[in-house]
């Protein structure tokens, strides 16, 4: 009662809209992402649900993020409850969006390990909070080790990568959404 949706999110239409807005063919997206044209077509037509890794590859090919594609796939609500799906213990890494819809911010929970070799760069500022476990984050040529309860703030545009150093780590990432033009204050005279 009071929950926004109980159905699984369908991201295909958001992928198609983004691809068409960039005036790209499925073949170009396939080449950029390393995924097949038939698989991309199935995603767009809601006949296949991409894994988190595949969705990240598609997002990279479309010069956006998986979080933005998921947000664009879900209508925004002014009040929304996102429930944990604690049906069974985790056996593999996962990412869970904590904010649904196209809002001015996004928040995600990463559980387990992460593709440590994947370099990330976001347009706007973000905050990373270790809810459980530990991570190592590389940013601007330095490595930062964070444990439970620690936070790291990254200004927009900073290239970084991270990896879990303890099994079943939970990392929360909260950021200004990519579609927002974050403007820095002008210096006072």
PDB file of N, CA and C in Angstrom, residues 184-189:
ATOM      1  N   UNK A 184      28.426  26.414 -10.825  1.00  0.00           N
ATOM      2  CA  UNK A 184      29.221  26.841  -9.677  1.00  0.00           C
ATOM      3  C   UNK A 184      28.942  28.322  -9.413  1.00  0.00           C
ATOM      4  N   UNK A 185      28.984  28.697  -8.149  1.00  0.00           N
ATOM      5  CA  UNK A 185      28.785  30.105  -7.773  1.00  0.00           C
ATOM      6  C   UNK A 185      29.874  30.974  -8.393  1.00  0.00           C
ATOM      7  N   UNK A 186      29.472  32.121  -8.878  1.00  0.00           N
ATOM      8  CA  UNK A 186      30.440  33.068  -9.419  1.00  0.00           C
ATOM      9  C   UNK A 186      31.175  33.737  -8.262  1.00  0.00           C
ATOM     10  N   UNK A 187      32.468  33.987  -8.424  1.00  0.00           N
ATOM     11  CA  UNK A 187      33.188  34.648  -7.333  1.00  0.00           C
ATOM     12  C   UNK A 187      32.612  36.034  -7.052  1.00  0.00           C
ATOM     13  N   UNK A 188      32.577  36.388  -5.785  1.00  0.00           N
ATOM     14  CA  UNK A 188      32.056  37.700  -5.377  1.00  0.00           C
ATOM     15  C   UNK A 188      33.117  38.754  -5.567  1.00  0.00           C
ATOM     16  N   UNK A 189      32.677  39.961  -5.840  1.00  0.00           N
ATOM     17  CA  UNK A 189      33.611  41.070  -6.014  1.00  0.00           C
ATOM     18  C   UNK A 189      33.677  41.904  -4.784  1.00  0.00           C
TER      19      UNK A 189
END
